[in-house]
PDB file of C-alpha atoms in Angstrom:
ATOM      1  CA  MET H  22       0.000   0.000   0.000  1.00  0.00           C
ATOM      2  CA  SER H  23       1.352   3.407  -0.891  1.00  0.00           C
ATOM      3  CA  SER H  24       1.444   6.255   1.617  1.00  0.00           C
ATOM      4  CA  ARG H  25      -1.624   8.438   1.845  1.00  0.00           C
ATOM      5  CA  LEU H  26      -2.754  11.488   3.734  1.00  0.00           C
ATOM      6  CA  ASN H  27      -6.327  11.728   4.933  1.00  0.00           C
ATOM      7  CA  PRO H  28      -8.354  13.600   7.547  1.00  0.00           C
ATOM      8  CA  TYR H  29      -9.056  12.008  10.927  1.00  0.00           C
ATOM      9  CA  LEU H  30     -11.975  13.724  12.660  1.00  0.00           C
ATOM     10  CA  SER H  31     -12.763  13.700  16.400  1.00  0.00           C
ATOM     11  CA  PHE H  32     -16.321  13.798  17.691  1.00  0.00           C
ATOM     12  CA  ASP H  33     -17.984  14.291  21.051  1.00  0.00           C
ATOM     13  CA  GLY H  34     -20.105  11.131  21.156  1.00  0.00           C
ATOM     14  CA  ASP H  35     -21.753  11.342  17.724  1.00  0.00           C
ATOM     15  CA  ALA H  36     -19.063   9.731  15.537  1.00  0.00           C
ATOM     16  CA  ARG H  37     -21.412   6.932  14.422  1.00  0.00           C
ATOM     17  CA  GLN H  38     -24.031   9.418  13.190  1.00  0.00           C
ATOM     18  CA  ALA H  39     -21.384  11.608  11.532  1.00  0.00           C
ATOM     19  CA  MET H  40     -19.600   8.748   9.764  1.00  0.00           C
ATOM     20  CA  GLU H  41     -22.935   7.299   8.573  1.00  0.00           C
ATOM     21  CA  PHE H  42     -23.828  10.774   7.286  1.00  0.00           C
ATOM     22  CA  TYR H  43     -20.539  10.960   5.334  1.00  0.00           C
ATOM     23  CA  GLU H  44     -21.256   7.489   3.949  1.00  0.00           C
ATOM     24  CA  GLN H  45     -24.549   8.865   2.593  1.00  0.00           C
ATOM     25  CA  VAL H  46     -22.774  11.916   1.174  1.00  0.00           C
ATOM     26  CA  PHE H  47     -19.854  10.135  -0.521  1.00  0.00           C
ATOM     27  CA  GLY H  48     -20.932   6.488  -0.818  1.00  0.00           C
ATOM     28  CA  GLY H  49     -18.380   3.776  -0.246  1.00  0.00           C
ATOM     29  CA  VAL H  50     -17.607   1.250   2.446  1.00  0.00           C
ATOM     30  CA  LEU H  51     -17.808   2.269   6.104  1.00  0.00           C
ATOM     31  CA  SER H  52     -16.248   0.257   8.903  1.00  0.00           C
ATOM     32  CA  LEU H  53     -16.915   1.161  12.530  1.00  0.00           C
ATOM     33  CA  ASN H  54     -15.198  -0.326  15.571  1.00  0.00           C
ATOM     34  CA  THR H  55     -16.560   0.397  19.045  1.00  0.00           C
ATOM     35  CA  PHE H  56     -14.681   0.673  22.324  1.00  0.00           C
ATOM     36  CA  GLY H  57     -16.734  -2.319  23.513  1.00  0.00           C
ATOM     37  CA  ALA H  58     -15.655  -4.543  20.643  1.00  0.00           C
ATOM     38  CA  SER H  59     -12.062  -3.588  21.411  1.00  0.00           C
ATOM     39  CA  GLY H  60     -12.134  -4.933  24.963  1.00  0.00           C
ATOM     40  CA  ASP H  61     -13.894  -2.165  26.887  1.00  0.00           C
ATOM     41  CA  SER H  62     -17.329  -3.838  26.898  1.00  0.00           C
ATOM     42  CA  ASP H  63     -18.297  -2.865  30.480  1.00  0.00           C
ATOM     43  CA  SER H  64     -17.623   0.836  29.960  1.00  0.00           C
ATOM     44  CA  PRO H  65     -20.383   3.427  29.527  1.00  0.00           C
ATOM     45  CA  HIS H  66     -18.529   4.230  26.277  1.00  0.00           C
ATOM     46  CA  ALA H  67     -18.769   0.646  24.964  1.00  0.00           C
ATOM     47  CA  ASP H  68     -21.058   1.626  22.063  1.00  0.00           C
ATOM     48  CA  LYS H  69     -19.027   4.701  21.080  1.00  0.00           C
ATOM     49  CA  ILE H  70     -16.726   4.599  18.063  1.00  0.00           C
ATOM     50  CA  MET H  71     -13.062   3.895  18.775  1.00  0.00           C
ATOM     51  CA  HIS H  72     -12.189   3.998  15.065  1.00  0.00           C
ATOM     52  CA  GLY H  73     -14.191   4.535  11.908  1.00  0.00           C
ATOM     53  CA  MET H  74     -13.034   4.558   8.305  1.00  0.00           C
ATOM     54  CA  LEU H  75     -14.904   5.380   5.124  1.00  0.00           C
ATOM     55  CA  GLU H  76     -13.331   4.458   1.786  1.00  0.00           C
ATOM     56  CA  THR H  77     -15.195   5.863  -1.198  1.00  0.00           C
ATOM     57  CA  PRO H  78     -15.460   4.969  -4.881  1.00  0.00           C
ATOM     58  CA  SER H  79     -13.742   8.299  -5.692  1.00  0.00           C
ATOM     59  CA  GLY H  80     -10.658   7.286  -3.726  1.00  0.00           C
ATOM     60  CA  PHE H  81     -11.361   9.361  -0.605  1.00  0.00           C
ATOM     61  CA  THR H  82     -10.509   8.004   2.822  1.00  0.00           C
ATOM     62  CA  LEU H  83     -12.116   9.686   5.829  1.00  0.00           C
ATOM     63  CA  MET H  84     -11.456   8.490   9.355  1.00  0.00           C
ATOM     64  CA  GLY H  85     -13.097   9.488  12.608  1.00  0.00           C
ATOM     65  CA  ALA H  86     -13.768   8.485  16.194  1.00  0.00           C
ATOM     66  CA  ASP H  87     -15.384   9.582  19.414  1.00  0.00           C
ATOM     67  CA  THR H  88     -13.000  11.237  21.846  1.00  0.00           C
ATOM     68  CA  PRO H  89     -11.666   8.466  24.099  1.00  0.00           C
ATOM     69  CA  PRO H  90     -12.650   8.401  27.783  1.00  0.00           C
ATOM     70  CA  GLY H  91     -10.316  10.558  29.836  1.00  0.00           C
ATOM     71  CA  MET H  92      -9.526  12.906  26.953  1.00  0.00           C
ATOM     72  CA  THR H  93     -11.115  16.269  26.272  1.00  0.00           C
ATOM     73  CA  HIS H  94     -12.927  16.971  23.031  1.00  0.00           C
ATOM     74  CA  SER H  95     -11.858  20.416  21.878  1.00  0.00           C
ATOM     75  CA  PRO H  96     -13.098  21.394  18.423  1.00  0.00           C
ATOM     76  CA  GLY H  97     -10.780  23.738  16.601  1.00  0.00           C
ATOM     77  CA  SER H  98     -11.001  26.280  13.866  1.00  0.00           C
ATOM     78  CA  ASN H  99      -7.582  25.644  12.377  1.00  0.00           C
ATOM     79  CA  PHE H 100      -8.600  23.149   9.675  1.00  0.00           C
ATOM     80  CA  SER H 101     -11.036  22.474   6.856  1.00  0.00           C
ATOM     81  CA  VAL H 102     -11.584  19.415   4.736  1.00  0.00           C
ATOM     82  CA  SER H 103     -11.122  20.353   1.081  1.00  0.00           C
ATOM     83  CA  LEU H 104     -12.793  18.681  -1.895  1.00  0.00           C
ATOM     84  CA  SER H 105     -11.647  19.751  -5.330  1.00  0.00           C
ATOM     85  CA  GLY H 106     -11.762  18.574  -8.899  1.00  0.00           C
ATOM     86  CA  ASP H 107     -13.480  19.159 -12.219  1.00  0.00           C
ATOM     87  CA  ASP H 108     -16.490  16.807 -11.935  1.00  0.00           C
ATOM     88  CA  GLU H 109     -19.085  19.509 -11.352  1.00  0.00           C
ATOM     89  CA  SER H 110     -22.099  17.268 -10.777  1.00  0.00           C
ATOM     90  CA  GLU H 111     -20.218  15.055  -8.295  1.00  0.00           C
ATOM     91  CA  LEU H 112     -18.840  18.005  -6.319  1.00  0.00           C
ATOM     92  CA  ARG H 113     -22.160  19.920  -6.343  1.00  0.00           C
ATOM     93  CA  GLY H 114     -23.847  16.786  -5.003  1.00  0.00           C
ATOM     94  CA  TYR H 115     -21.337  16.598  -2.139  1.00  0.00           C
ATOM     95  CA  TRP H 116     -21.877  20.308  -1.462  1.00  0.00           C
ATOM     96  CA  GLU H 117     -25.665  19.956  -1.315  1.00  0.00           C
ATOM     97  CA  ARG H 118     -25.505  17.057   1.119  1.00  0.00           C
ATOM     98  CA  LEU H 119     -22.739  18.521   3.298  1.00  0.00           C
ATOM     99  CA  SER H 120     -24.326  21.963   3.614  1.00  0.00           C
ATOM    100  CA  ALA H 121     -27.846  20.613   4.323  1.00  0.00           C
ATOM    101  CA  GLY H 122     -28.539  21.199   8.007  1.00  0.00           C
ATOM    102  CA  GLY H 123     -25.255  23.058   8.418  1.00  0.00           C
ATOM    103  CA  SER H 124     -24.174  26.611   7.676  1.00  0.00           C
ATOM    104  CA  VAL H 125     -22.759  28.237   4.552  1.00  0.00           C
ATOM    105  CA  ALA H 126     -19.924  30.734   5.016  1.00  0.00           C
ATOM    106  CA  VAL H 127     -19.225  31.236   1.289  1.00  0.00           C
ATOM    107  CA  PRO H 128     -21.923  30.218  -1.206  1.00  0.00           C
ATOM    108  CA  LEU H 129     -20.867  27.778  -3.922  1.00  0.00           C
ATOM    109  CA  GLU H 130     -20.437  30.167  -6.853  1.00  0.00           C
ATOM    110  CA  LYS H 131     -17.980  31.406  -9.477  1.00  0.00           C
ATOM    111  CA  GLN H 132     -15.003  33.175  -7.909  1.00  0.00           C
ATOM    112  CA  MET H 133     -12.571  35.790  -9.210  1.00  0.00           C
ATOM    113  CA  TRP H 134      -9.948  33.120  -9.966  1.00  0.00           C
ATOM    114  CA  GLY H 135     -12.420  31.416 -12.319  1.00  0.00           C
ATOM    115  CA  ASP H 136     -13.383  28.339 -10.306  1.00  0.00           C
ATOM    116  CA  VAL H 137     -16.650  27.650  -8.508  1.00  0.00           C
ATOM    117  CA  PHE H 138     -15.904  27.624  -4.775  1.00  0.00           C
ATOM    118  CA  GLY H 139     -17.806  27.498  -1.499  1.00  0.00           C
ATOM    119  CA  MET H 140     -17.276  26.978   2.215  1.00  0.00           C
ATOM    120  CA  CYS H 141     -19.717  25.368   4.620  1.00  0.00           C
ATOM    121  CA  THR H 142     -19.776  23.754   8.031  1.00  0.00           C
ATOM    122  CA  ASP H 143     -21.765  20.533   8.217  1.00  0.00           C
ATOM    123  CA  ARG H 144     -24.253  19.705  10.961  1.00  0.00           C
ATOM    124  CA  PHE H 145     -21.484  18.013  12.970  1.00  0.00           C
ATOM    125  CA  GLY H 146     -19.338  21.168  13.063  1.00  0.00           C
ATOM    126  CA  ILE H 147     -16.810  20.054  10.428  1.00  0.00           C
ATOM    127  CA  PRO H 148     -15.750  22.830   8.002  1.00  0.00           C
ATOM    128  CA  TRP H 149     -15.602  21.946   4.292  1.00  0.00           C
ATOM    129  CA  MET H 150     -14.249  23.766   1.223  1.00  0.00           C
ATOM    130  CA  VAL H 151     -15.432  22.733  -2.242  1.00  0.00           C
ATOM    131  CA  ASN H 152     -13.629  23.932  -5.382  1.00  0.00           C
ATOM    132  CA  ILE H 153     -14.837  23.043  -8.872  1.00  0.00           C
ATOM    133  CA  SER H 154     -12.341  23.816 -11.634  1.00  0.00           C
ATOM    134  CA  GLU H 155     -12.914  23.824 -15.371  1.00  0.00           C
ATOM    135  CA  PRO H 156     -12.346  20.382 -16.913  1.00  0.00           C
ATOM    136  CA  SER H 157      -8.903  19.951 -18.496  1.00  0.00           C
ATOM    137  CA  SER H 158      -8.885  19.898 -22.287  1.00  0.00           C
TER     138      SER H 158
END
């Protein structure tokens, strides 16, 4: 397997719902492992997600988990997940699903550099940037 870089998102108890939501947005195969299945079956966190991974038909890999017991969940504003490419219908579909129930900071529209671009935060508090470029000739 070659090296790859992908986002790993932390959640405050709603990782299952978030990862299932992203599965609906992007399609693909979702695997979820709970703390209970990993040997912590008597814990109040047994049903929470220790590790989740979504691998999509487009080649995306998105990982996420609930914050482990004893650690503090502290959402930050120093990151965004960026989706970019030239498949307008695919990227607009992602945008519609990600922004539904969330908030839009920059509407998905033509920008001064020529691409269609938008920024939103999904209903789980994850910021997304979508950039649609002109198809290559």
